[in-house]
Every structure is written in structure tokens, then in C-alpha cells.
mmCIF file of C-alpha atoms in Angstrom:
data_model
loop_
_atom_site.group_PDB
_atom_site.id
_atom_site.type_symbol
_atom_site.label_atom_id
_atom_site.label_comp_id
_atom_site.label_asym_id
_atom_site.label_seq_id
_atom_site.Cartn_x
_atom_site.Cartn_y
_atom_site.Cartn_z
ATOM 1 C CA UNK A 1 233.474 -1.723 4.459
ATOM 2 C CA UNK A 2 230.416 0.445 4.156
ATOM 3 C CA UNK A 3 229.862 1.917 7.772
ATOM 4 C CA UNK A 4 226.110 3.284 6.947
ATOM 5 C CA UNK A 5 225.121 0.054 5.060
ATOM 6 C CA UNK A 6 225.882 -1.608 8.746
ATOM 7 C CA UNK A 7 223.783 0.610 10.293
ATOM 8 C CA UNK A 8 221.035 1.050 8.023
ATOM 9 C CA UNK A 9 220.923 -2.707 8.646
ATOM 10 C CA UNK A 10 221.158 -2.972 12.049
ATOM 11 C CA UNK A 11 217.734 -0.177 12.155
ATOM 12 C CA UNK A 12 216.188 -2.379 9.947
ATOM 13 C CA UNK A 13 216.709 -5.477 11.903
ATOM 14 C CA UNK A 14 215.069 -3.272 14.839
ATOM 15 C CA UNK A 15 211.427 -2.480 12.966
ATOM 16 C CA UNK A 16 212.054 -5.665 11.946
ATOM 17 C CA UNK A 17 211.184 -7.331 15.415
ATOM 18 C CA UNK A 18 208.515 -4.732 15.772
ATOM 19 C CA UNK A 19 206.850 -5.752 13.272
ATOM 20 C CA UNK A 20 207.229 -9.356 14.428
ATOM 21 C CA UNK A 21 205.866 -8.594 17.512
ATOM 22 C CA UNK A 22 202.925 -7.060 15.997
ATOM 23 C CA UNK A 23 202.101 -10.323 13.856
ATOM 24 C CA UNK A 24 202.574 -12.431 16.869
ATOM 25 C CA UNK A 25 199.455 -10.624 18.624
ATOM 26 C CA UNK A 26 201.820 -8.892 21.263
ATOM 27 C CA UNK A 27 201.108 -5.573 19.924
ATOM 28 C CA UNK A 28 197.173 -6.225 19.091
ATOM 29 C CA UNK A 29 195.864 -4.248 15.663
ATOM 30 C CA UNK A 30 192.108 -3.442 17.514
ATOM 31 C CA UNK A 31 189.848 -6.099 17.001
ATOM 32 C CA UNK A 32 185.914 -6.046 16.648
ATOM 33 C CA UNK A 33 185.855 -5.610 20.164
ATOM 34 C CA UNK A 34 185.884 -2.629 22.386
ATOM 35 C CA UNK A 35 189.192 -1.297 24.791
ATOM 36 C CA UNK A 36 188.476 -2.259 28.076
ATOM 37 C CA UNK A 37 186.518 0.394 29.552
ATOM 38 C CA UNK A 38 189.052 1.929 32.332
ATOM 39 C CA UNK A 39 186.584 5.151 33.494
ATOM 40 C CA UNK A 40 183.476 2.557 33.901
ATOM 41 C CA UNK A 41 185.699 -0.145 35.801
ATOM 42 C CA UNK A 42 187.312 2.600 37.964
ATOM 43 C CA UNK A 43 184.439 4.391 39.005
ATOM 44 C CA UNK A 44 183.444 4.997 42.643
ATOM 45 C CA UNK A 45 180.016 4.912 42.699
ATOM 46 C CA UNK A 46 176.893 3.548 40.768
ATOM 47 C CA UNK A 47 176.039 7.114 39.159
ATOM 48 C CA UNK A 48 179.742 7.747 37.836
ATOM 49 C CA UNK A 49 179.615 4.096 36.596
ATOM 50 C CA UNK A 50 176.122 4.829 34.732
ATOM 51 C CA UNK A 51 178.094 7.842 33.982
ATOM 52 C CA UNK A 52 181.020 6.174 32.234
ATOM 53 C CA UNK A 53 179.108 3.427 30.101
ATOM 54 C CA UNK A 54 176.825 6.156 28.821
ATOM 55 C CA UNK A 55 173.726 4.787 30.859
ATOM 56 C CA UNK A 56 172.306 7.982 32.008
ATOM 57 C CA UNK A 57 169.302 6.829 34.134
ATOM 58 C CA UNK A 58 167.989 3.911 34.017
ATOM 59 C CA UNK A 59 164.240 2.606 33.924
ATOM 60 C CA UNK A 60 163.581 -0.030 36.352
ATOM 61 C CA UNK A 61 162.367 -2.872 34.654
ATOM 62 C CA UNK A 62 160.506 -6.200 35.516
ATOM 63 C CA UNK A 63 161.259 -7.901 32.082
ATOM 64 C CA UNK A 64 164.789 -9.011 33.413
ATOM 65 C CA UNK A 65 165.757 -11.452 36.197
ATOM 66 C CA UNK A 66 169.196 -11.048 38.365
ATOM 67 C CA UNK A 67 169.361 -14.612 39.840
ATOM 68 C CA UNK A 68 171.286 -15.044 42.824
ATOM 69 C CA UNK A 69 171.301 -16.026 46.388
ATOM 70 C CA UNK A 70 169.222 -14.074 48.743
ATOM 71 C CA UNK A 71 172.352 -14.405 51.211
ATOM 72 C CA UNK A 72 175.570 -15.365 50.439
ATOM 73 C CA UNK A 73 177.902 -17.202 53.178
ATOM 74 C CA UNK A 74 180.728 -16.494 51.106
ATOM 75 C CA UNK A 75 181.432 -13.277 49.357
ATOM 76 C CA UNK A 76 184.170 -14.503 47.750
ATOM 77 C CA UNK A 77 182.230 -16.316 45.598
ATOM 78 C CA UNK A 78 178.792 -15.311 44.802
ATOM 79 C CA UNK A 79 177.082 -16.556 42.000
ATOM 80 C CA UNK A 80 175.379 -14.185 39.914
ATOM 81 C CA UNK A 81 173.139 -14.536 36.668
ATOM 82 C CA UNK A 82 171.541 -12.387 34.086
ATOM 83 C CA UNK A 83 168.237 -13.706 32.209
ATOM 84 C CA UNK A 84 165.852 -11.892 30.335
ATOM 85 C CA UNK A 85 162.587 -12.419 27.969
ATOM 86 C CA UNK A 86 163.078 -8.913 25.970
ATOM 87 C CA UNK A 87 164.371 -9.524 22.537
ATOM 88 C CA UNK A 88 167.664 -7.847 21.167
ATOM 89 C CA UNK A 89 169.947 -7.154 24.133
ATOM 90 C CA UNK A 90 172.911 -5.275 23.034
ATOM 91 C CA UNK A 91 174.729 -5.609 26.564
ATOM 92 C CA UNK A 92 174.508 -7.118 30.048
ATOM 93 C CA UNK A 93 176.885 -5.178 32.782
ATOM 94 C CA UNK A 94 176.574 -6.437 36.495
ATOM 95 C CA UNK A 95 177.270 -3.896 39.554
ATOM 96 C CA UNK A 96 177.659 -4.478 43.341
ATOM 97 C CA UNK A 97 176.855 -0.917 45.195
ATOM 98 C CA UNK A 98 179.258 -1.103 48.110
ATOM 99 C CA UNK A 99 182.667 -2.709 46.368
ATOM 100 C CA UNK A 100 184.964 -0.213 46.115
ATOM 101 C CA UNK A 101 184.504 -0.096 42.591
ATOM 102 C CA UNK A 102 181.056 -0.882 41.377
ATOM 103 C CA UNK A 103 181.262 -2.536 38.283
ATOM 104 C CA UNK A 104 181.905 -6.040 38.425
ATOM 105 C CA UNK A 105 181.681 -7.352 33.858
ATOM 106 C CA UNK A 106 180.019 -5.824 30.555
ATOM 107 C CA UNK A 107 179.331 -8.006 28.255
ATOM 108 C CA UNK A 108 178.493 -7.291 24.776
ATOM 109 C CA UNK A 109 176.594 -10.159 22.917
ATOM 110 C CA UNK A 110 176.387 -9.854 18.967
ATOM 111 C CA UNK A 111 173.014 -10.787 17.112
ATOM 112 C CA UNK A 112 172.264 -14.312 17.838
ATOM 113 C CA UNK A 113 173.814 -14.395 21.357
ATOM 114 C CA UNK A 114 171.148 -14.351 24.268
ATOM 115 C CA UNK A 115 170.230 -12.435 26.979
ATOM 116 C CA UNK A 116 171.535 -14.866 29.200
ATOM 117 C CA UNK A 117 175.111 -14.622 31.553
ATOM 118 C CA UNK A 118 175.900 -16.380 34.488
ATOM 119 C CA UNK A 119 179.150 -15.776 36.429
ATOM 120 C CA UNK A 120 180.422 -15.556 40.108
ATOM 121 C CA UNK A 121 181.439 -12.408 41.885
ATOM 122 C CA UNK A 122 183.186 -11.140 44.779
ATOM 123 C CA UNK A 123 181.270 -8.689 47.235
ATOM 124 C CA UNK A 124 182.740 -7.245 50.420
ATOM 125 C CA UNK A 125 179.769 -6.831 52.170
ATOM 126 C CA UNK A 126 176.039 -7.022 52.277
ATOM 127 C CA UNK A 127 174.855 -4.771 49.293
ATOM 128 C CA UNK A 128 172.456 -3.990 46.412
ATOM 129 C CA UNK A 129 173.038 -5.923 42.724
ATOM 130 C CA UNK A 130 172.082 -4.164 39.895
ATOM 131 C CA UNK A 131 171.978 -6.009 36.512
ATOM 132 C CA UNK A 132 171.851 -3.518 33.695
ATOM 133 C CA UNK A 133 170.918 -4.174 30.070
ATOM 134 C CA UNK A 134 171.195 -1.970 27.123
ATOM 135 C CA UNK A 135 168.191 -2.573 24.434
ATOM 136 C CA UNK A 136 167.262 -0.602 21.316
ATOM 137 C CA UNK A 137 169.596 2.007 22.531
ATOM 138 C CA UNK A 138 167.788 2.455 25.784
ATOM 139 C CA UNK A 139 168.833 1.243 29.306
ATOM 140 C CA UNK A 140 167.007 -0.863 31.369
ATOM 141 C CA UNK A 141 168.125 -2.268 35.225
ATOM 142 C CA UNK A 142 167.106 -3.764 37.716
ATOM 143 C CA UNK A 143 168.340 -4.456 41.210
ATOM 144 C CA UNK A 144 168.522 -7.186 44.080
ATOM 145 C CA UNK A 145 170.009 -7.264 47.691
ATOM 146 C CA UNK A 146 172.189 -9.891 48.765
ATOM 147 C CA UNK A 147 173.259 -10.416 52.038
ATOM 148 C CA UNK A 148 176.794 -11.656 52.844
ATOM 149 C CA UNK A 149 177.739 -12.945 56.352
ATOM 150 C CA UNK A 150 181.659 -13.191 55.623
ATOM 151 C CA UNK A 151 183.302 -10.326 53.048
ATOM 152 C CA UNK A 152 185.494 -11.365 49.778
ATOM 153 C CA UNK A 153 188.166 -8.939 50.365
ATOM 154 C CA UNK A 154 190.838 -9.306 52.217
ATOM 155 C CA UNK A 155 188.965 -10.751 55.462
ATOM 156 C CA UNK B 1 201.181 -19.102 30.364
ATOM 157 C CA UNK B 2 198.299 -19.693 32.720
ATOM 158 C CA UNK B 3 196.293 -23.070 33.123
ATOM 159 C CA UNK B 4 194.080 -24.379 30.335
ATOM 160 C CA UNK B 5 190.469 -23.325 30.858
ATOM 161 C CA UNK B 6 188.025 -25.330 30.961
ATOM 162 C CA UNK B 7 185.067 -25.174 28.474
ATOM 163 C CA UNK B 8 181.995 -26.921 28.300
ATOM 164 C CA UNK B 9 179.765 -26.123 25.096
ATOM 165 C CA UNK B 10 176.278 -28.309 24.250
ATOM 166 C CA UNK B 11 174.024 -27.900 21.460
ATOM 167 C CA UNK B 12 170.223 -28.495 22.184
ATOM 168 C CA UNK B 13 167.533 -27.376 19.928
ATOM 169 C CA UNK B 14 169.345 -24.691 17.960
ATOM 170 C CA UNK B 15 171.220 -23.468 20.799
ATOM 171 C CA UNK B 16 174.449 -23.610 22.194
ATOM 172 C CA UNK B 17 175.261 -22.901 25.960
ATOM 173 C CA UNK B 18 179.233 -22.379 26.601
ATOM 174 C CA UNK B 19 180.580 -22.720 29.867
ATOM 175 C CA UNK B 20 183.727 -21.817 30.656
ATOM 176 C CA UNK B 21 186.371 -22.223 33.787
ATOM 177 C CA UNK B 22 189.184 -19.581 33.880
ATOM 178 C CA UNK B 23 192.342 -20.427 35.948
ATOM 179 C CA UNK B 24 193.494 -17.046 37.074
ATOM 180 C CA UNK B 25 194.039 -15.838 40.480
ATOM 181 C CA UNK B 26 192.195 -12.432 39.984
ATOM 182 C CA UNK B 27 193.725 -10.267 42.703
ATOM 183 C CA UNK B 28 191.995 -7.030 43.413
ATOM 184 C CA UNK B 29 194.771 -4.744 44.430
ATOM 185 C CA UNK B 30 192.915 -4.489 47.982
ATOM 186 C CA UNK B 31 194.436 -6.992 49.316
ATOM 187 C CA UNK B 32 196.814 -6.875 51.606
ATOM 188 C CA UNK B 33 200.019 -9.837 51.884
ATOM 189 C CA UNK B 34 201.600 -11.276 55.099
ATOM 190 C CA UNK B 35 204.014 -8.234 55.981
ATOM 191 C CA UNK B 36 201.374 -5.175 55.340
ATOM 192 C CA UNK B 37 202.622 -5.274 51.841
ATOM 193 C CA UNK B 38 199.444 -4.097 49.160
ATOM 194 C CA UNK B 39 199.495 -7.311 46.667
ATOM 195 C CA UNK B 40 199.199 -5.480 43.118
ATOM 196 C CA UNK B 41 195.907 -5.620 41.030
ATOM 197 C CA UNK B 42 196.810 -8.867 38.572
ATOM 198 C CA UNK B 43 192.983 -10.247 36.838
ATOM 199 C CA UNK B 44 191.205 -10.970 33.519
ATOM 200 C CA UNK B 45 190.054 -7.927 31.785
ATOM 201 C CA UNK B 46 188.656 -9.004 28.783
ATOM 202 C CA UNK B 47 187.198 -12.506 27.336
ATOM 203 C CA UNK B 48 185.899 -13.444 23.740
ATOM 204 C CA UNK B 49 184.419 -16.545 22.764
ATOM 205 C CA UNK B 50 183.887 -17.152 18.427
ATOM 206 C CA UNK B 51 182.253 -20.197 16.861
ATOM 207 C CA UNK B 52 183.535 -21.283 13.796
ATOM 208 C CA UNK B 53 185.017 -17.649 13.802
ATOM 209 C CA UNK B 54 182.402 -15.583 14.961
ATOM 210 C CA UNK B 55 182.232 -13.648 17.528
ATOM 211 C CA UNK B 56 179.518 -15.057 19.965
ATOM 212 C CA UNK B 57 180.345 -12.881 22.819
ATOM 213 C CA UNK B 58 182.705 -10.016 24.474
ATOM 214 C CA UNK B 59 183.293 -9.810 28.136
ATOM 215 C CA UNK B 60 185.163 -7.153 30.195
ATOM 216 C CA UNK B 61 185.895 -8.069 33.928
ATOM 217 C CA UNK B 62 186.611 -6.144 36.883
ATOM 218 C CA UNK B 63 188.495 -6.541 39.712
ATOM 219 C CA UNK B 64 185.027 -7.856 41.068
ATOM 220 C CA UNK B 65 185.032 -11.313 39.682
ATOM 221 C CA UNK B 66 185.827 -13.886 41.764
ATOM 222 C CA UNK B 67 189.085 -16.106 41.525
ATOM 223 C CA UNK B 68 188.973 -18.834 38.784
ATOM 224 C CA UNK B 69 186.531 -16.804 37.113
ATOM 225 C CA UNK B 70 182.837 -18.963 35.973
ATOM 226 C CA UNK B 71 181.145 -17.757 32.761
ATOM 227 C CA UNK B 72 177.878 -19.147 31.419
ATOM 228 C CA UNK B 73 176.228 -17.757 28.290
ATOM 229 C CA UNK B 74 173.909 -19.040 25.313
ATOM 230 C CA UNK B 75 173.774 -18.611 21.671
ATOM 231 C CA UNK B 76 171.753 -19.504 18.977
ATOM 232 C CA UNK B 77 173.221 -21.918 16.421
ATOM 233 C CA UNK B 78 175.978 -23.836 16.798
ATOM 234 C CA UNK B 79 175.821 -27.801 16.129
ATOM 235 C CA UNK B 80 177.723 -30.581 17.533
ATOM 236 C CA UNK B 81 181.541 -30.484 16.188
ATOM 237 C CA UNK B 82 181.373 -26.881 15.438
ATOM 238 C CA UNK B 83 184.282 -25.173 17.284
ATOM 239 C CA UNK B 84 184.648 -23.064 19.738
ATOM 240 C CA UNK B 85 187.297 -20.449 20.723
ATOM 241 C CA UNK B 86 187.506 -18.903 24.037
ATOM 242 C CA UNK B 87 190.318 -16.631 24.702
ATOM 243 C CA UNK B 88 191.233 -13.843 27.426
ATOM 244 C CA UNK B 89 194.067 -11.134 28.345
ATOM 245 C CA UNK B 90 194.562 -9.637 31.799
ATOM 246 C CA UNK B 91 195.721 -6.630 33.092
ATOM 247 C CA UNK B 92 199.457 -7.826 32.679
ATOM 248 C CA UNK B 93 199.032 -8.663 29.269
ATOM 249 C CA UNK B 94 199.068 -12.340 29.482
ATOM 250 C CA UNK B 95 196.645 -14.004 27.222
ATOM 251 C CA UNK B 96 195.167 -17.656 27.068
ATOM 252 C CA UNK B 97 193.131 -19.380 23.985
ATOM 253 C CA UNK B 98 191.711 -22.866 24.032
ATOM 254 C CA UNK B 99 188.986 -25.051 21.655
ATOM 255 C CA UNK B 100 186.911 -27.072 21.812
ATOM 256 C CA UNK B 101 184.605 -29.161 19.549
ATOM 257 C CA UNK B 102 180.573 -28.082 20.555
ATOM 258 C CA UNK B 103 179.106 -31.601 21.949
#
């Protein structure tokens, strides 16, 4: 009996499963897509989360539309949309000033997708919502205040 | 594995407009349970959609979005039976994929 053969085996049999791991997506080999941005999501305020996706100061703009209720009975749920006219929007991100963390999605559309998101968020009290856009490398926002009569956290 | 999402995708006039209904409970880490207990963060942190293989768009969510996350976007192109893929992962690691044929 060959005593290192056994366990020259056995390691293999080890990267073995690694490797099947791998395959099976568990272990994901980086897509096209970007890691999830921890610094941006984390952030405490809307300047550190400008900060953190690289969004130094924004212009104000007119050319995009943040559709959503002017008050919201439930901020569990508050429905929040994206739209604008300018052509070749890189990214969308959507912030809520006073949730603890101000961030709420990024999205990044490839060519061909438009500059148009819809989703629902959750808002713990009455506060401003930005929608910011990157363009041509530049950053454009702009903002909206929504009031909430019952919070989405905890309550 | 989580619920099956639902996804509605149209074509109309050269474009397509996906959307999509995550089953996920999406809590915050804020919240608090029954005996004082903090209930740890457990949501959705990133979602891709592809047609036919492409990737039409990238999403990373916050603890911010509400439960059963709601997603609405547009592309261009796309025709009735193309497919389309919508998959996410959340902060656990869990991951969910489903088609469907563009209508």
C-alpha cells in the first residue's frame, strides 16, 4: 500500500470540490458587473454617499423627473421612479436624506437600456429624494420632498 | 431557495419594458424582534436582467428597498418570444434566476 498515493488523492479530491463549487456559480469568477458598492451603501450622509460613488457635486438639473407621491401614508412602501429626456445615461442611483443610510439602488443600464427605473422604497420619515444620474461622465441630480405620516422602520 | 419572481416583459414599438416582483423579505438590520433582539440585515444586493444574453441592466439595492422588492425599467429592442433572464443574490449569498418569454 502506497501511504502518499492515499493522500495525494485524498488533497486532490479536496481542490477537486473547489473547483466544483466554482463551476456551480458558488464561488462567482467576476462578471461584467460591478461588486456591490459597500462604502456607497454604508454611508451616513448624502455627501459621503456622493463621496463613495465618485459623484463629487452635483449640478441640479431640470432634464430629469423623480416621480413619486407628494406624501406617502406608508413609508414602508413608497413608490419611487426615475425618468429622463437626456440621451446616454450611464447610471440612475436613488437616495432618501434622513434613512440611516442614504442610498437606497444604483443602477447601471448598458447602451440601449433607458433612462427609465421605477421601484418602491422604504423611508423612515418625512425627507428629501434625490435621484442622481451619471451622463457623459458628469453628474446630474435632482431632488423632491416626500412627506410620510407613518415611518418604514421598525414602527 | 426563495419564491419565483415574478416578471412581466412587453414589447411595443421597439421597446421592451420588464417588470419584475422579487419575493424577499429585505430586512434592514434596524429592526428590532419581539424580545429586544436586533433582527440581522438579510436583503437583495444585486439584480441583473439579460435578453437573449445581454445584459440589459445592473441593479445594486440597499437596505432601503422595500420588502418584495418592485423593479420597472425599459430597453430598446427586444421582440415578442425573445427571452428574458432576471436573476439576484443577497447579502447571504442566496441567489434566484427565472425566464421568461418577452410578450
Amino acid at each position: 500500500m502506497n501511504v502518499q498515493r492515499r493522500e495525494a488523492l485524498k488533497a486532490g479530491g479536496g481542490l477537486g470540490l473547489f473547483g466544483l463549487l466554482a463551476a456551480a456559480g458558488l464561488i462567482t469568477p467576476g462578471q461584467a458587473r460591478a461588486e456591490w458598492n459597500k462604502s456607497a451603501f454604508d454611508a451616513k450622509t448624502i455627501e459621503e454617499t456622493l463621496k463613495a460613488l465618485g459623484a463629487g457635486k452635483p449640478e441640479n438639473s431640470t432634464d430629469l423627473q423623480l416621480t413619486a407621491p407628494d406624501i406617502a401614508e406608508n413609508g414602508a412602501v413608497v413608490p419611487v421612479g426615475v425618468v429622463s429626456t437626456l440621451a446616454g445615461i450611464e447610471a440612475i442611483a436613488i437616495l432618501v436624506e434622513k434613512n440611516p443610510n442614504p442610498l437606497a439602488a444604483s443602477f447601471l443600464l448598458p447602451a440601449g437600456t433607458e433612462a427609465y427605473v421605477q421601484t418602491r422604497v422604504k423611508m423612515g420619515q418625512t425627507s428629501d429624494v434625490y435621484a442622481l444620474v451619471k451622463v457623459g461622465g458628469k453628474f446630474l441630480m435632482t431632488k423632491k420632498e416626500i412627506k410620510v405620516t407613518l415611518g418604514g422602520c421598525g414602527g | 431557495m426563495a419564491d419565483p419572481m415574478k416578471i412581466r416583459a412587453s414589447a411595443k414599438e421597439g421597446v421592451t419594458e420588464v417588470k419584475v416582483l422579487m419575493s424577499h423579505e429585505m430586512e434592514t438590520g434596524q429592526r428590532k424582534d419581539s424580545s429586544g433582539n436586533l433582527v440581522p440585515a438579510h436583503f437583495i444586493t444585486e439584480v441583473t436582467a439579460e435578453h437573449n444574453g445581454k445584459q440589459v441592466l445592473a441593479a445594486q439595492f440597499g437596505t432601503a428597498i422595500s420588502k418584495n422588492p418592485y423593479l420597472a425599467f425599459k430597453f430598446k429592442g427586444g421582440a415578442k418570444g425573445d427571452k428574458l433572464a432576471v436573476s439576484w443574490v443577497d447579502s447571504k449569498g442566496d441567489k434566484r434566476s427565472d425566464e421568461v418569454l418577452i410578450g
